[in-house]
Amino acid sequence: MKPMDASTIEDQFTSAYATASALLMMANPITIEALERSVAQVGEIPQFRNVDLRRLRRELEANNNIRVGGYTVIDDKEFRAWIQAARDARPFEFWDRYRRWLSQSKRQPRNVVEQTDRLTDDILDRLRDPETPGAWDRRGLVVGDVQSGKTSNYVALVCKAVDAGFRLVIVLAGIHNSLRSQTQLRLDEGFLGFDTRFGLRGDQENQRVGAGGMPGARLLVANSLTSRGDDGDFRIGTPRSTKIVPGGKDPLILVVKKRVGILENVIKWVTSVRGMNDASTPGGKIVRDIPLLLIDDEADNASANTNEYRDEDGNIDEDANPTRTNELIRKLLVTFEKSAYVGYTATPFANVFMHHEAYSNVVGEDLFPRSFIINIPAPSNYIGPEKVFGLARPGSDTESRALPIVRPINDAAITFPPKHKKELQVSSLPGSLREAMLAFVLACAARRVRGDVETHNSMLIHVTRLTMVQRQVARLVSEELSDIRRQLEFEGTGGDASTLLMKLWKDDFDANSDAIRKALPDEDFPPIQWRDVRKQLFDAVRRITVREINGSAKDALDYADNPKGLSVIAIGGGQILPGSTL
C-alpha cells in the first residue's frame, strides 16, 4: 500500500478533530472521561485509522483547558441593545459558517470562539441596528495584545454585521501592500469564502476557500471590489467598480490601504454612484440609506492627525501623510448619513489622546472613540511580551519572570552602528545573528518531530530600516543558509554546523525545556530527543527561504500560496512589523 503524504495525513487529522470536537460538544459537562470517549469513538471510524489518537487527545485536552478572562467596556451609555433581537429574527449564516470554520478547521479552543461571539455581540450593540432611521454616527475602539486575535475578531464582526443588514463594509488595512494583502486573505477565508484573485463575485463554486471551502458549507453570496493580488487595491473606473455598487441585494466589501490616493478614489466612487446632493456635506454629496461599517486595522498607524510620514529610507511619503489620511477617513465617514467606525489596535495611545472635542467645519469631528472602548482579553495560552520578557512592577502580584528564551547580545553595534547611513557596507554577519539562524533551524526541526510538518515557520531580521543595507543583509543570510544546508546534506565536506547545532540544542533548548514547560502550563510540549531532531535537520533547512521585505524588493510573505507551509527568514524594516501575521 502506498504511504500517505503529509498533507493527506494532516487533512485526516483535521477531519478527525472536527468529528471528535462535535462529539465532545454533546457532553455536559466536558470531562476527561468524555474526552477519552470521543477520541475512542473517532478511532473506531475506518477513515481515521491512520490518525494519531494520542496527538488528537492532547490537542482536544489542551484546547478545552484554555481559559479566557473577562473583558472591560467603557462606553457613552447611549447604545441600544439590538443584536440579540436581530439574531432571533433571522439566520446569521455568515457568522455560523465562520464559527464552524474556526472551531473545526482552525481548531480554535471552544472558550475562545465563545468569547469572540460574546464580544462581537457587545461591539455591535454599541454600533447601531442598520435599519435604524435617520442620521447616526458611532465611533469606537477595540484594543488587544499583538497577535492575540484582533483580526479574527473583526472578521467575525464583519460576518455578523452583514448578517444583521450592513451592506457596505470598508476595511482600512495599513499603508503597505503586504499588510493589505494579508488582511484581504483573512477576509477571503473567513467572510467571503472565495479567493478574490480569481474573481470578485461569491457565486463561483470553483474558487471557494476557507470557510466557504469546508465540506457541506453553504454558498453565501457577497462581493468584493478588491482582491488579495499585488494589484488588488481599489481602483476607480474599472468594470467591476461600475457594475457592482453599494446598497444592492448582496453585501459588498473593500479592503484598502490607508493611502491618500486610494481614499480619495473611494470617496469619489461612492459619491458618484450613490451620492445625493447636499450642500451641508463636504464635497456637496451625501450617501443616504446605505449604512457604512468602517473598520480601521492598526488604527494608531497613519489614521491619527500627526506629522509627515517618512519611508524606510527617510524620504517623505506624501501619499501616506497621516494628517491628510486622517482628514480623508473623517470625510469618508461624514459622506454617509449612517456610519459606524471601529478601530483596532494594540497600542491605543494615539487614539485615546486625541482631543475629544476636535472638530473641523470641512470634515467634522476627529476619530476619538467617543462611543466605546473595548479590550480583547488574551486567552490563557497567549504568549506575548509580558510572558516573553517578564513584568517587573512593584508588588508581588504584578511581577512575572521572563521566559528563559531571551538572549542579550553585544556584538550587533559593531556591524550595524547606531544612526548608520544607507551607504553602510556590511561584509559579515554578527555571531549572534548566525547563532539565531541555527536556533531557527532547530525550532523548525523540533516542530517536525512533533508532527508539525506542513506549517509556517518565520524568522524576522530587523537590524536596519534602510533598504540598501537590508539588501546586503539578505545576501549574507542567504549565503550563510546555503552553507548550513550544504554541510547537513554532505557531511564531512567541512564546516562545524552539525557540531554547533548539537551544542545549541543540548546547552540551550534541552537545558531550558523543563523551565519553559513550568512557565507555560497550558501548552503541550512533549519531550523530544536530540536523535529525533537530528534526523529532521536537513529536511527542515532545505525548506527555508530568504525573503527581503520592503518597498523596493519584489519578495512577499505569501503564506496563502504555500498551503504545505512556508519556512522563511524575512529581512526588512517597517513592513515586517505592524500587523504581520507571521
XYZ file of C-alpha atoms in Angstrom:
582
model
C 0.000 0.000 0.000
C 1.336 3.422 -0.962
C 2.074 5.543 2.139
C 0.051 8.712 2.545
C 1.807 12.021 2.106
C 1.984 14.567 4.921
C -0.820 16.750 3.550
C -3.254 13.805 3.428
C -2.363 12.845 6.995
C -2.918 16.428 8.173
C -6.249 16.669 6.320
C -7.382 13.443 8.002
C -6.304 14.765 11.386
C -8.270 17.993 10.866
C -11.356 15.998 9.909
C -10.892 13.676 12.900
C -10.501 16.673 15.196
C -13.744 18.186 13.876
C -15.578 14.890 14.454
C -14.167 14.403 17.966
C -14.900 18.037 18.830
C -18.523 17.666 17.678
C -18.897 14.527 19.809
C -17.346 16.277 22.792
C -19.705 19.260 22.431
C -22.603 16.891 23.197
C -21.109 16.068 26.601
C -22.343 18.128 29.551
C -20.146 18.758 31.392
C -16.962 18.138 29.425
C -14.786 15.779 31.429
C -11.633 13.759 30.812
C -13.805 10.657 30.549
C -15.999 12.311 27.900
C -12.912 13.467 26.018
C -11.385 9.977 26.021
C -14.695 8.504 24.921
C -14.873 10.925 21.975
C -11.345 10.051 20.888
C -12.070 6.339 21.158
C -15.200 6.710 19.022
C -13.209 8.529 16.342
C -10.580 5.776 16.436
C -13.240 3.228 15.515
C -14.149 5.058 12.300
C -12.344 3.353 9.363
C -11.415 6.582 7.562
C -9.465 7.726 10.634
C -7.458 4.547 11.167
C -4.178 6.374 10.374
C -4.859 9.311 12.720
C -2.511 9.711 15.696
C -5.047 9.335 18.516
C -2.542 10.400 21.184
C -1.985 13.702 19.357
C -5.749 14.056 18.918
C -6.322 13.590 22.642
C -3.550 16.074 23.525
C -4.943 18.789 21.246
C -8.517 18.305 22.424
C -7.467 18.410 26.060
C -5.231 21.459 25.569
C -7.883 23.422 23.647
C -10.634 22.641 26.140
C -8.422 23.721 29.047
C -7.779 27.177 27.576
C -9.321 29.947 29.646
C -10.335 33.410 28.503
C -10.726 36.235 31.000
C -13.494 38.780 31.043
C -13.258 41.970 29.020
C -13.921 45.541 30.052
C -16.039 48.147 28.305
C -16.043 51.922 28.508
C -18.984 53.436 26.677
C -21.158 56.505 26.414
C -24.229 54.668 27.732
C -26.150 55.735 24.652
C -26.119 52.371 22.965
C -29.318 50.494 22.314
C -29.062 46.710 22.642
C -30.378 45.258 19.403
C -28.182 42.434 18.157
C -29.893 39.604 20.052
C -33.252 40.560 18.606
C -31.701 40.599 15.141
C -30.172 37.144 15.670
C -33.521 35.809 16.833
C -35.319 37.268 13.815
C -33.105 35.968 11.014
C -30.390 33.362 10.359
C -26.833 34.629 10.836
C -25.382 32.491 8.060
C -22.018 34.198 7.541
C -21.285 34.075 11.268
C -22.458 30.473 11.669
C -20.200 29.405 8.796
C -17.212 31.324 10.160
C -17.773 29.972 13.661
C -17.780 26.402 12.378
C -14.580 27.061 10.419
C -12.815 28.484 13.499
C -13.847 25.507 15.616
C -13.320 22.679 13.171
C -10.793 23.727 10.523
C -8.707 26.208 12.537
C -9.123 24.141 15.728
C -9.576 27.203 17.920
C -10.400 26.434 21.576
C -14.120 26.411 22.304
C -13.827 29.083 25.016
C -12.004 31.391 22.594
C -14.721 31.025 19.934
C -17.473 31.604 22.501
C -15.688 34.694 23.784
C -15.405 36.031 20.231
C -19.155 35.504 19.861
C -19.981 37.412 23.044
C -17.522 40.218 22.436
C -18.608 40.925 18.857
C -22.226 40.989 20.024
C -21.238 43.674 22.539
C -19.441 45.665 19.849
C -22.438 45.533 17.529
C -24.779 46.582 20.339
C -22.674 49.715 20.662
C -22.999 50.470 16.963
C -26.488 50.801 15.521
C -29.014 48.476 14.006
C -28.511 49.238 10.287
C -32.272 49.616 9.939
C -32.324 52.497 12.442
C -33.895 55.500 10.646
C -32.358 58.938 10.462
C -28.735 60.020 10.715
C -26.317 58.344 13.136
C -22.569 58.088 13.605
C -20.890 55.712 16.085
C -17.138 55.591 16.783
C -15.350 53.013 18.891
C -12.008 51.366 19.571
C -11.080 47.706 20.208
C -7.764 47.116 21.968
C -5.919 43.801 22.068
C -2.398 42.464 22.506
C -0.193 41.877 19.470
C -1.241 38.687 17.650
C -3.978 37.999 20.226
C -6.923 37.634 17.845
C -7.827 41.150 16.664
C -8.130 40.091 13.021
C -10.304 37.083 13.901
C -12.444 39.441 15.944
C -13.123 41.920 13.162
C -13.692 39.148 10.608
C -16.369 37.852 12.986
C -17.691 41.413 13.345
C -17.935 41.752 9.547
C -19.796 38.440 9.290
C -22.337 39.429 11.934
C -22.724 42.980 10.645
C -23.536 41.710 7.153
C -25.933 39.134 8.587
C -27.628 41.963 10.501
C -28.093 44.107 7.398
C -24.964 46.218 6.790
C -24.452 46.130 3.038
C -21.189 48.060 2.728
C -18.024 47.296 4.689
C -14.704 49.058 4.149
C -11.581 47.784 5.906
C -8.572 50.117 6.154
C -5.549 47.801 6.214
C -2.274 49.617 6.844
C -0.181 51.549 4.367
C 1.747 48.699 2.705
C 0.659 46.183 0.059
C 1.832 43.252 2.199
C -0.479 44.019 5.122
C -3.417 44.872 2.864
C -2.980 41.556 1.035
C -2.755 39.626 4.325
C -5.937 41.281 5.567
C -7.763 40.558 2.307
C -6.700 36.922 2.599
C -8.157 36.631 6.103
C -11.445 38.116 4.891
C -11.439 35.899 1.799
C -11.131 32.848 4.030
C -13.357 33.888 6.917
C -16.059 36.096 5.402
C -16.236 35.886 1.613
C -15.373 32.188 1.380
C -13.767 32.552 -2.038
C -10.371 33.518 -3.455
C -10.605 37.071 -4.780
C -7.582 36.567 -7.052
C -9.785 34.533 -9.383
C -12.954 36.596 -9.273
C -14.757 39.167 -7.185
C -18.185 37.569 -7.020
C -19.094 34.930 -4.468
C -21.267 32.725 -6.699
C -18.469 30.624 -8.251
C -18.080 27.115 -6.844
C -14.538 26.516 -8.123
C -12.867 29.355 -6.233
C -14.101 28.578 -2.727
C -11.582 28.694 0.122
C -11.546 28.824 3.911
C -14.992 28.832 5.481
C -16.536 28.614 2.020
C -14.486 25.534 1.140
C -15.474 23.385 4.127
C -17.339 20.165 3.339
C -21.021 20.948 3.347
C -20.529 24.716 3.587
C -23.323 26.798 2.088
C -22.567 29.097 -0.827
C -23.173 32.564 0.609
C -23.009 35.423 -1.864
C -21.041 38.577 -1.134
C -19.000 40.741 -3.492
C -15.617 42.402 -3.242
C -14.134 45.310 -5.167
C -10.611 44.411 -4.035
C -8.554 41.226 -4.257
C -5.562 39.791 -2.458
C -3.364 40.072 -5.530
C -0.461 42.526 -5.537
C -2.537 44.885 -7.693
C -5.778 44.146 -5.862
C -6.332 47.502 -4.126
C -9.320 49.636 -5.115
C -9.159 51.414 -8.441
C -11.834 53.703 -9.779
C -13.133 53.359 -13.321
C -12.626 49.590 -13.638
C -15.519 47.485 -14.960
C -16.071 45.969 -11.518
C -16.351 49.401 -9.843
C -19.048 50.449 -12.311
C -21.063 47.212 -12.296
C -21.027 46.478 -8.554
C -22.419 49.298 -6.437
C -23.136 49.581 -2.695
C -26.654 49.132 -1.445
C -27.574 46.290 -3.770
C -29.017 42.927 -2.827
C -25.646 41.392 -1.938
C -23.207 42.792 0.637
C -20.069 44.495 -0.629
C -16.610 44.759 0.947
C -13.472 46.750 0.114
C -10.073 46.165 1.729
C -7.942 49.219 1.021
C -4.673 50.779 2.107
C -4.608 53.987 4.099
C -3.150 55.897 1.185
C -4.277 59.359 0.174
C -4.896 58.471 -3.471
C -6.833 55.311 -2.623
C -9.077 57.048 -0.072
C -9.772 59.918 -2.457
C -10.856 57.427 -5.111
C -13.118 55.530 -2.693
C -14.893 58.775 -1.745
C -15.147 59.852 -5.382
C -16.538 56.456 -6.393
C -19.147 56.087 -3.656
C -20.472 59.628 -4.088
C -20.641 59.240 -7.870
C -22.697 56.036 -7.750
C -24.820 56.643 -4.635
C -24.363 60.284 -3.632
C -27.254 62.742 -3.361
C -26.839 66.497 -3.475
C -26.433 68.048 -0.032
C -24.791 71.433 0.375
C -24.016 70.803 4.065
C -21.825 67.755 3.348
C -18.121 68.022 2.365
C -17.993 67.651 -1.400
C -21.667 68.559 -1.699
C -22.993 64.979 -1.739
C -24.224 62.555 0.895
C -24.961 58.817 0.736
C -28.318 58.058 2.337
C -29.877 54.767 3.452
C -26.660 52.741 2.984
C -25.154 52.172 6.459
C -21.347 52.025 6.354
C -19.215 49.866 8.632
C -15.661 51.211 8.508
C -13.025 49.046 10.220
C -9.630 50.646 10.791
C -6.941 47.993 11.288
C -3.816 49.245 13.095
C -5.823 52.365 13.944
C -2.811 54.035 15.554
C -0.850 53.872 12.295
C -1.465 56.739 9.814
C -5.035 57.381 10.980
C -4.170 59.858 13.718
C -3.752 63.538 12.949
C 0.061 63.695 13.181
C 3.015 64.960 11.204
C 4.536 63.761 7.956
C 5.357 60.094 7.295
C 8.808 59.022 6.142
C 9.581 55.753 4.370
C 12.332 53.294 5.291
C 14.981 55.426 3.582
C 13.887 58.591 5.378
C 12.102 60.186 2.427
C 8.781 61.989 2.952
C 5.941 59.860 1.544
C 3.175 62.279 0.592
C 0.720 59.500 -0.268
C 0.990 58.135 3.290
C 0.716 61.506 5.028
C -1.112 60.790 8.301
C -2.615 64.260 8.570
C -4.143 64.003 5.098
C -5.150 60.372 5.735
C -6.916 61.386 8.936
C -8.804 64.078 7.019
C -9.954 61.637 4.327
C -11.111 58.978 6.801
C -13.218 61.620 8.527
C -14.518 62.852 5.174
C -15.498 59.309 4.212
C -17.463 58.911 7.436
C -19.383 62.192 7.129
C -20.187 61.378 3.498
C -22.539 58.682 4.835
C -25.726 59.591 6.645
C -25.343 56.407 8.721
C -21.848 55.244 9.679
C -20.040 53.124 12.252
C -16.271 53.378 12.761
C -14.379 50.685 14.706
C -10.624 50.994 15.163
C -8.449 48.025 16.146
C -5.019 48.429 17.720
C -2.556 47.010 20.221
C -1.200 50.478 21.035
C -4.149 52.827 21.643
C -2.274 55.894 22.892
C -2.577 57.954 19.706
C -6.304 57.225 19.627
C -7.301 57.845 23.228
C -5.185 61.007 23.471
C -6.959 62.667 20.557
C -8.825 65.749 21.716
C -12.347 64.547 22.294
C -13.833 67.815 21.015
C -11.588 68.300 17.968
C -13.780 69.411 15.071
C -13.393 70.713 11.550
C -16.041 72.557 9.547
C -14.813 70.653 6.497
C -14.550 67.030 7.727
C -16.333 67.055 11.076
C -15.072 65.636 14.344
C -11.853 63.680 14.818
C -11.637 59.885 15.234
C -11.733 59.911 19.035
C -13.576 56.727 20.183
C -16.386 58.641 21.860
C -18.913 55.770 21.709
C -16.938 52.942 23.327
C -13.584 51.315 24.056
C -13.441 47.521 24.483
C -10.454 45.299 25.169
C -9.901 41.830 23.707
C -8.675 39.587 26.530
C -5.835 37.262 25.603
C -6.519 33.541 26.182
C -4.521 31.726 28.834
C -2.251 30.162 26.203
C -1.327 33.544 24.710
C 2.404 34.163 24.671
C 3.038 37.891 24.416
C 5.657 40.411 25.543
C 4.758 40.066 29.223
C 5.402 36.316 29.208
C 8.461 36.533 26.974
C 10.238 39.432 28.678
C 8.631 39.343 32.122
C 6.989 42.155 34.029
C 8.790 43.958 36.813
C 6.500 46.273 38.761
C 6.330 46.916 42.489
C 4.267 44.321 44.297
C 4.414 40.541 44.019
C 1.004 40.276 42.327
C 2.163 42.166 39.249
C 5.599 40.628 38.788
C 6.340 37.775 36.395
C 9.541 36.141 35.327
C 10.763 36.239 31.744
C 10.823 33.016 29.773
C 14.329 31.557 29.501
C 14.428 32.257 25.761
C 15.687 35.870 25.679
C 19.395 36.274 24.949
C 21.080 39.667 25.344
C 23.636 40.397 22.632
C 26.522 42.831 22.491
C 28.044 42.320 19.052
C 25.434 43.935 16.765
C 26.558 47.567 17.107
C 29.911 46.740 15.542
C 28.261 45.635 12.294
C 25.253 47.977 12.447
C 26.337 51.181 14.207
C 23.553 53.351 15.640
C 22.369 56.061 13.213
C 24.173 54.444 10.284
C 23.548 55.702 6.740
C 22.361 53.843 3.672
C 25.942 53.770 2.373
C 26.980 51.408 5.205
C 28.915 48.405 3.903
C 28.142 45.074 5.581
C 30.726 42.382 4.886
C 29.804 39.777 7.522
C 27.037 38.861 9.955
C 27.394 39.206 13.731
C 27.975 35.926 15.543
C 24.708 36.362 17.435
C 22.770 36.513 14.157
C 24.412 33.355 12.854
C 23.530 31.600 16.116
C 19.936 32.846 15.822
C 19.746 31.234 12.377
C 20.907 27.923 13.853
C 18.245 28.270 16.557
C 15.615 28.793 13.854
C 16.750 25.615 12.070
C 16.468 23.704 15.352
C 12.985 25.090 16.017
C 11.795 24.032 12.552
C 13.260 20.546 13.031
C 11.723 20.174 16.501
C 8.289 21.093 15.167
C 8.637 18.400 12.502
C 9.405 15.845 15.213
C 6.146 16.829 16.954
C 4.157 16.359 13.756
C 4.004 19.990 12.610
C 5.364 19.241 9.141
C 3.128 21.329 6.909
C 3.101 24.512 8.955
C 4.507 28.024 8.653
C 7.798 28.937 10.354
C 9.053 32.524 10.349
C 12.198 34.278 11.495
C 12.310 38.078 11.337
C 15.531 40.050 10.998
C 15.159 43.785 11.585
C 18.601 45.318 12.077
C 18.157 48.388 9.886
C 15.349 50.439 8.344
C 17.426 51.226 5.222
C 16.646 49.135 2.163
C 20.188 49.285 0.740
C 21.550 47.809 3.968
C 18.713 45.251 4.140
C 19.726 44.047 0.679
C 23.259 43.307 1.878
C 21.963 41.503 4.959
C 19.641 39.369 2.809
C 22.559 38.335 0.594
C 24.760 37.386 3.558
C 21.924 35.479 5.259
C 21.285 33.552 2.007
C 24.962 32.635 1.796
C 25.036 31.516 5.442
C 21.887 29.444 4.996
C 23.273 27.797 1.845
C 26.427 26.843 3.719
C 24.428 25.297 6.583
C 22.324 23.383 4.040
C 25.462 22.099 2.262
C 27.044 20.884 5.485
C 23.911 18.994 6.542
C 23.431 17.412 3.114
C 27.066 16.439 2.556
C 28.504 15.622 5.942
C 32.284 15.526 6.079
C 32.779 18.283 3.499
C 33.940 20.797 6.070
C 32.274 23.194 8.477
C 31.057 22.982 12.057
C 27.302 23.476 11.585
C 26.399 19.990 12.893
C 28.548 20.431 15.988
C 27.143 23.902 16.705
C 23.557 22.706 16.235
C 24.038 19.806 18.672
C 25.727 22.062 21.246
C 22.991 24.710 20.948
C 20.304 22.066 21.373
C 21.846 20.494 24.443
C 23.113 23.670 26.158
C 20.109 25.868 25.424
C 16.973 24.161 24.059
C 17.114 20.973 26.141
C 18.617 22.664 29.209
C 15.692 25.112 29.437
C 12.833 22.832 28.390
C 11.651 21.974 31.911
C 11.593 25.654 32.923
C 9.541 26.551 29.821
C 7.022 23.766 30.490
C 6.630 25.009 34.049
C 6.158 28.619 32.904
C 3.617 27.638 30.210
C 1.364 25.015 31.806
C -1.364 25.455 29.179
C 0.945 24.443 26.349
C 1.529 20.883 25.195
C 5.286 20.346 24.810
C 6.001 16.598 24.831
C 9.741 15.950 25.359
C 11.763 15.168 22.256
C 15.249 13.735 21.893
C 18.264 15.068 20.018
C 18.493 11.919 17.884
C 14.993 12.628 16.529
C 15.742 16.321 15.938
C 18.945 15.450 14.107
C 17.046 13.268 11.634
C 14.866 16.248 10.698
C 17.586 18.906 10.366
C 18.208 18.646 6.631
C 14.514 18.378 5.712
C 13.894 21.444 7.869
C 16.700 23.589 6.470
C 16.091 22.773 2.806
C 12.561 24.248 3.063
C 13.787 27.578 4.441
C 13.862 30.505 2.023
C 15.143 34.053 2.492
C 12.891 36.990 1.601
C 13.688 40.699 1.520
C 10.511 42.527 2.555
C 10.479 46.250 1.832
C 9.152 48.785 -0.638
C 11.931 48.093 -3.149
C 12.078 44.295 -3.143
C 9.649 42.094 -5.088
C 9.598 39.365 -2.437
C 6.417 38.763 -0.454
C 5.345 36.717 2.550
C 2.933 34.621 0.509
C 1.770 32.217 3.205
C -1.543 31.534 1.488
C 0.241 30.443 -1.681
C 2.104 27.808 0.324
C -0.604 25.577 1.816
C 2.029 22.993 2.752
C 3.808 25.538 4.913
C 6.270 28.356 4.287
C 9.527 28.409 6.233
C 11.043 31.834 5.744
C 13.690 34.189 7.061
C 12.325 37.671 6.402
C 14.705 40.627 6.304
C 13.109 44.057 6.414
C 12.109 47.094 8.430
C 8.728 48.721 8.883
C 6.899 46.324 6.563
C 7.554 43.279 8.758
C 6.476 44.973 11.986
C 2.882 46.258 12.152
C 0.214 43.607 11.888
C 2.387 40.936 10.296
C 0.701 37.544 10.520
C 3.816 35.514 11.000
